[in-house]
CSV table of C-alpha atoms in Angstrom, one decimal:
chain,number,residue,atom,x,y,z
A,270,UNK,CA,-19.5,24.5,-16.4
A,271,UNK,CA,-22.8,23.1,-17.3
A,272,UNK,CA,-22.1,19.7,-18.4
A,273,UNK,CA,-24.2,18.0,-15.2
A,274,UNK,CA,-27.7,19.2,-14.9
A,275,UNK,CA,-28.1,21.1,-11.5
A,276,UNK,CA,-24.6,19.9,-10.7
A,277,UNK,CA,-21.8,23.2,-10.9
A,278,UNK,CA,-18.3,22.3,-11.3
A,279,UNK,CA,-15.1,24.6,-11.1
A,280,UNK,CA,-11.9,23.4,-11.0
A,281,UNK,CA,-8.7,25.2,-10.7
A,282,UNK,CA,-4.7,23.2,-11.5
A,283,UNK,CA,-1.9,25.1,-10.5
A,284,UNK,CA,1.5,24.0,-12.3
A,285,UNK,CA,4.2,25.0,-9.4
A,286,UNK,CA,8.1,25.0,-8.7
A,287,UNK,CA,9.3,26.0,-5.4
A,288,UNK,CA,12.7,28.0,-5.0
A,289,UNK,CA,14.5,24.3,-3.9
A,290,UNK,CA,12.8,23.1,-7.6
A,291,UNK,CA,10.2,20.9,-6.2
A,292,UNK,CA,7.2,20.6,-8.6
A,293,UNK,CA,3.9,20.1,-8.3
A,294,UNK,CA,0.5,20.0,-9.8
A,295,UNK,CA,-2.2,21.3,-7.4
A,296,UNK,CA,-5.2,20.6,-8.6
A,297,UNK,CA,-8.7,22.1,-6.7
A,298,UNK,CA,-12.0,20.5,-7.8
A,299,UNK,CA,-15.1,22.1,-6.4
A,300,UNK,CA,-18.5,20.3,-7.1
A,301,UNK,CA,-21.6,21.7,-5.9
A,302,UNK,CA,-25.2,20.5,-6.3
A,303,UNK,CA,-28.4,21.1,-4.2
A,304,UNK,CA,-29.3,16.7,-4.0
A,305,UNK,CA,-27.1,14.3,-3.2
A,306,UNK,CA,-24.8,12.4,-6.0
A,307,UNK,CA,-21.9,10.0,-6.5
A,308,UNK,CA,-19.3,12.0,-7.6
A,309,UNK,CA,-16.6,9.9,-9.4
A,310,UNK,CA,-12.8,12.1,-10.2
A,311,UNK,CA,-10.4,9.8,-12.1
A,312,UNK,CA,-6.4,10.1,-12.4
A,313,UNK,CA,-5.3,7.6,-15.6
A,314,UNK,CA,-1.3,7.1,-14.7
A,315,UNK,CA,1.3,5.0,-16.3
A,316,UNK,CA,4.1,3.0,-15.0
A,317,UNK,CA,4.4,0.6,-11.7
A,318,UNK,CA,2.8,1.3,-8.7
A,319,UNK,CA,5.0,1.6,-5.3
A,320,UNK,CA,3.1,2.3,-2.5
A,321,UNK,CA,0.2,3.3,-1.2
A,322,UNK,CA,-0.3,5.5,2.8
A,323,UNK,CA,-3.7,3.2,3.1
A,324,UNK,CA,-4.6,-0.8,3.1
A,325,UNK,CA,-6.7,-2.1,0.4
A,326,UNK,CA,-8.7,-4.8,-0.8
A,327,UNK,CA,-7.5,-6.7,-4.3
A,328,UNK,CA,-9.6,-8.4,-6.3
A,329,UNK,CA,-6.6,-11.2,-7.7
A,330,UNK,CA,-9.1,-14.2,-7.7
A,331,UNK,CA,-12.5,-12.6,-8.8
A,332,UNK,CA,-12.6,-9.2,-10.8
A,333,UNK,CA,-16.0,-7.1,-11.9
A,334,UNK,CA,-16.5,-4.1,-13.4
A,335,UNK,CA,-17.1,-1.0,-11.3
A,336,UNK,CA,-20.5,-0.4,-12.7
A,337,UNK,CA,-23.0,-1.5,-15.4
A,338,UNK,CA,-23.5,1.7,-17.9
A,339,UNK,CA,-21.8,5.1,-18.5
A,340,UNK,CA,-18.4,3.6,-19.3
A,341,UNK,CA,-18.2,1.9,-16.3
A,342,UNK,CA,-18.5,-1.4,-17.5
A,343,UNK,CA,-14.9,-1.1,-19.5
A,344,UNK,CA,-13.5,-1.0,-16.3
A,345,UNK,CA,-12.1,-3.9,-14.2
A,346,UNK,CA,-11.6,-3.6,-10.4
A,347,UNK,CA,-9.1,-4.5,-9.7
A,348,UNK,CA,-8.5,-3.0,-5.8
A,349,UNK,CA,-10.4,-0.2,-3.4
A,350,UNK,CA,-10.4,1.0,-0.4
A,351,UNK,CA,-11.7,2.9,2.1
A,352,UNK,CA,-10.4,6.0,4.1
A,353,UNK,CA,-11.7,8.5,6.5
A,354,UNK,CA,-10.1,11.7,8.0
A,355,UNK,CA,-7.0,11.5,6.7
A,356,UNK,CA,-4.3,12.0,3.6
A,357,UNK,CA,-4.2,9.3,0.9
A,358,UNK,CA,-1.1,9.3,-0.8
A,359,UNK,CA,-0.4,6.7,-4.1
A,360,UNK,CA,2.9,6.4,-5.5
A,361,UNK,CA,4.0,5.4,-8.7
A,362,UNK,CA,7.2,5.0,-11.0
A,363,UNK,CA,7.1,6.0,-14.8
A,364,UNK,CA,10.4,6.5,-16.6
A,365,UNK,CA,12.5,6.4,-13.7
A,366,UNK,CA,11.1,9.0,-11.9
A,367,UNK,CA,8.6,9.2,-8.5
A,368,UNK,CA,4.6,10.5,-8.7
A,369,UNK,CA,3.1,10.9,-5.7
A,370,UNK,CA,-0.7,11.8,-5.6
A,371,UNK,CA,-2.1,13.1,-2.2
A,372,UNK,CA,-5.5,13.6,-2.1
A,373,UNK,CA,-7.5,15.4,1.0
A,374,UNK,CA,-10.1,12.9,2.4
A,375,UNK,CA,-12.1,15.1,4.7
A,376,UNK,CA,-15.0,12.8,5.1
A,377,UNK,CA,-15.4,9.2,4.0
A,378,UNK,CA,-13.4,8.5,0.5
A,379,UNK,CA,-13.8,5.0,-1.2
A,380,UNK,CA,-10.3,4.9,-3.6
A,381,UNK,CA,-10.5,2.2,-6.3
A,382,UNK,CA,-8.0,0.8,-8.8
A,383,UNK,CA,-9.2,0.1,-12.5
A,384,UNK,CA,-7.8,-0.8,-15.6
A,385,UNK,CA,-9.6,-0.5,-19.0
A,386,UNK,CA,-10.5,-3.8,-20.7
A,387,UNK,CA,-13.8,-5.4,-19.3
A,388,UNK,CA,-16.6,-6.3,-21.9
A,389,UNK,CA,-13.5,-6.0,-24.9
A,390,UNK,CA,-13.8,-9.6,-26.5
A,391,UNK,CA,-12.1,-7.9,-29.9
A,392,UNK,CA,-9.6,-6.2,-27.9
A,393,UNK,CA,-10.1,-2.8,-29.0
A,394,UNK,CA,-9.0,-0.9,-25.5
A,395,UNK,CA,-5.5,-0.2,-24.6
A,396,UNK,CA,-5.3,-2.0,-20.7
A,397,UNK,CA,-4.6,1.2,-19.4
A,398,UNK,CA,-4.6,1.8,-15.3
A,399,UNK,CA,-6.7,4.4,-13.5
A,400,UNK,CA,-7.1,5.5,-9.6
A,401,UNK,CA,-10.9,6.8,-8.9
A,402,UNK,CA,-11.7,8.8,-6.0
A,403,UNK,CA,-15.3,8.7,-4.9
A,404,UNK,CA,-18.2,10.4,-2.6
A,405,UNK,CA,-21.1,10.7,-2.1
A,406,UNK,CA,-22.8,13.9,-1.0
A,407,UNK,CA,-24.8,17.3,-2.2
A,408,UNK,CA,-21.1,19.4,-2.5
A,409,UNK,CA,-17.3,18.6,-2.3
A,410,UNK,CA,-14.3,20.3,-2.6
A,411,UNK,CA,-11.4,17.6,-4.1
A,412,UNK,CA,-8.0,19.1,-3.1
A,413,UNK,CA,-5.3,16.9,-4.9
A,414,UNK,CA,-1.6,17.7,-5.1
A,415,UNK,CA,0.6,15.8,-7.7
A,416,UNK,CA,4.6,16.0,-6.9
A,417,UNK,CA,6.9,14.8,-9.0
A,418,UNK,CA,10.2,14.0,-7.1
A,419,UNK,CA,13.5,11.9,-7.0
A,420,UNK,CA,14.6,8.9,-9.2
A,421,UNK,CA,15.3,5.4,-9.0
A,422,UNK,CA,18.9,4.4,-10.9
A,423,UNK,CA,18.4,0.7,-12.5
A,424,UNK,CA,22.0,0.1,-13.0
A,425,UNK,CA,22.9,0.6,-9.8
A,426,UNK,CA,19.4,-0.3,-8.4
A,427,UNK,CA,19.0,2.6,-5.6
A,428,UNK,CA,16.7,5.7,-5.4
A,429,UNK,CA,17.1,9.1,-4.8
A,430,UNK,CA,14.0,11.4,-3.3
A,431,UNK,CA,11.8,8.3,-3.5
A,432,UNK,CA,9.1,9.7,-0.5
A,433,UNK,CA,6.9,12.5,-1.1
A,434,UNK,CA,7.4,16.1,0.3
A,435,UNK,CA,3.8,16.6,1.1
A,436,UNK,CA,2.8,15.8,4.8
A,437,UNK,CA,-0.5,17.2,5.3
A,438,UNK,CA,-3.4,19.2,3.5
A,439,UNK,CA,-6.2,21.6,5.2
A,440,UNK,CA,-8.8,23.0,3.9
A,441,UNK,CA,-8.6,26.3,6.0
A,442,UNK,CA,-11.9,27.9,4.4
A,443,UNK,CA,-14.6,26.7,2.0
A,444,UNK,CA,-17.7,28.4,1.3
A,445,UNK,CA,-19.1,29.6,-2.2
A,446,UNK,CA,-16.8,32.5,-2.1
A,447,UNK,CA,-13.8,30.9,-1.4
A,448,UNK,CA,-11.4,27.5,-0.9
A,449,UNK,CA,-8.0,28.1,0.9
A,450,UNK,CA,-6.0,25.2,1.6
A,451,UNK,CA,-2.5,25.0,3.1
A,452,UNK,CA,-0.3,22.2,2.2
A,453,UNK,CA,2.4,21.4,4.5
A,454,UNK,CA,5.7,19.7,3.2
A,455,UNK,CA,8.7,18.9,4.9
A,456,UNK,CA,10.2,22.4,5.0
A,457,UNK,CA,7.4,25.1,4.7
A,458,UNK,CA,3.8,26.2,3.9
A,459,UNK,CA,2.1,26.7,0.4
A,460,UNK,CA,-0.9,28.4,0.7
A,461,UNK,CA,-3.3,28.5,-2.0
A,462,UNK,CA,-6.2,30.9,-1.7
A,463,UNK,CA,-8.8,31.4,-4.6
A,464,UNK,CA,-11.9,32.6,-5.4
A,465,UNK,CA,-14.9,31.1,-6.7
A,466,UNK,CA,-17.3,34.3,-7.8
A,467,UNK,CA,-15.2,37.3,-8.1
A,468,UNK,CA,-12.0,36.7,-10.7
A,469,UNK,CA,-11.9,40.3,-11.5
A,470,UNK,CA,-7.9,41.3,-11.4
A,471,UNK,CA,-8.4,44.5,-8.9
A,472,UNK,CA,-11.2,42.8,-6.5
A,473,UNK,CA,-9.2,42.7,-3.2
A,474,UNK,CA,-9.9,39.7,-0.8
A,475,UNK,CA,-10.2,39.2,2.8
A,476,UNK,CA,-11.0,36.4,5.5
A,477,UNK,CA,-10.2,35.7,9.1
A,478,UNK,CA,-9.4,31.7,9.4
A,479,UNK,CA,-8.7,30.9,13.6
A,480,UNK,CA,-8.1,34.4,14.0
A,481,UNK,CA,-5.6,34.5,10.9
A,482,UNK,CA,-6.0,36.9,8.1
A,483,UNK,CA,-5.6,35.9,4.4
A,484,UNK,CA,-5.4,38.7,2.1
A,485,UNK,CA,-5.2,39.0,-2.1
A,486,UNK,CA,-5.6,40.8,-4.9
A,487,UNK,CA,-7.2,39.4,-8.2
A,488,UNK,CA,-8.8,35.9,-8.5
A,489,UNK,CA,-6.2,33.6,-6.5
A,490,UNK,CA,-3.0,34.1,-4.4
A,491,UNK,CA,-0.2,31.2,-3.9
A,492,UNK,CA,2.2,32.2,-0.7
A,493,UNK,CA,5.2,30.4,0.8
A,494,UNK,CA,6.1,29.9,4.4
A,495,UNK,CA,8.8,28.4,6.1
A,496,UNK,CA,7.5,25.5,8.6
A,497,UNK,CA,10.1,26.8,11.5
């Protein structure tokens, strides 16, 4: 897309169930520019939040906005945090049932929590929550997987599948040709392989990661594995 000057997005979302009826949404961002920028990607959510794989900061005393212009200043602040290296995972409840989002934070990710309202005096926004992931660099690939999972029973106040499934995400290869990433859950593998230039249906596709060989036919590939 062209919406950003100089700035090429692509994104690909992947709507899957497993054979044991897990779900998820996998959803690959790739941003690529030749300068440096701030790139902001926002997730709005509704219903209580649970828990969180990362320490944060909230702002319960002293709130501002998360920036001046652009729609920034209709958003309060209400928490952020830092993380490095790692997978951030945010849980939620909505309607009974668990969201997890894990996101892949391959470099330095600052992770804030917002909620519309700021600079409102009529009241005219609805207070809604969002979670903001945000770098700063000349390219970046977002990898975020959303799982939906278990239930939580208020009449007899106990959950079922409340922890997410997901316990790490790579980013095996990714160039301008190509992201592959590998999510690993409890139980197996998911690997997601797609292309970025050639989506023709009968282009084949072939890389060597660590002296593995991934292998498809057409734009993307999803495979299964078993983690034994």
């Amino acid at each position: 897309t062209n919406a950003y000057k100089g700035v090429d997005l692509q994104r690909h979302l992947y709507l899957l169930q497993t054979a044991k009826k897990k779900k998820f949404l996998i959803d690959i961002f790739y941003v690529s520019s030749d300068s440096l920028h701030q790139y902001d990607l926002p997730f709005q959510y509704n219903g209580q939040v649970i828990s969180t794989s990362f320490p944060y900061q909230s702002y319960t005393k002293n709130q501002e906005t998360l920036g001046a212009e652009n729609g920034y200043q209709y958003l309060w602040k209400e928490a952020e945090a830092t993380v490095f290296k790692t997978i951030a995972q945010f849980t939620f409840l909505n309607n009974n049932t668990y969201y997890t989002l894990s996101t892949l934070a391959d470099d330095s990710m600052r992770i804030f929590f917002t909620r519309a309202g700021a600079n409102d005096p009529s009241f005219n926004l609805r207070r809604e929550p969002s979670y903001v992931l945000r770098t700063k660099d000349a390219a970046q690939t977002f990898v975020n997987i959303i799982e939906i999972h278990g239930n939580y029973d208020p009449i007899n106040e106990f959950s079922v599948g409340a922890y997410s499934t997901v316990r790490s995400i790579k980013l095996l290869r990714d160039d301008a040709e190509c992201s592959i990433v590998e999510i690993a859950l409890n139980d197996q593998k998911i690997i997601v392989s797609q292309a970025k230039k050639d989506f023709s249906k009968s282009s084949d596709h072939r890389y060597t990661v660590d002296n593995q060989v991934y292998s498809w036919k057409g734009p993307y590939s999803i495979t299964t594995q078993s983690n034994k």
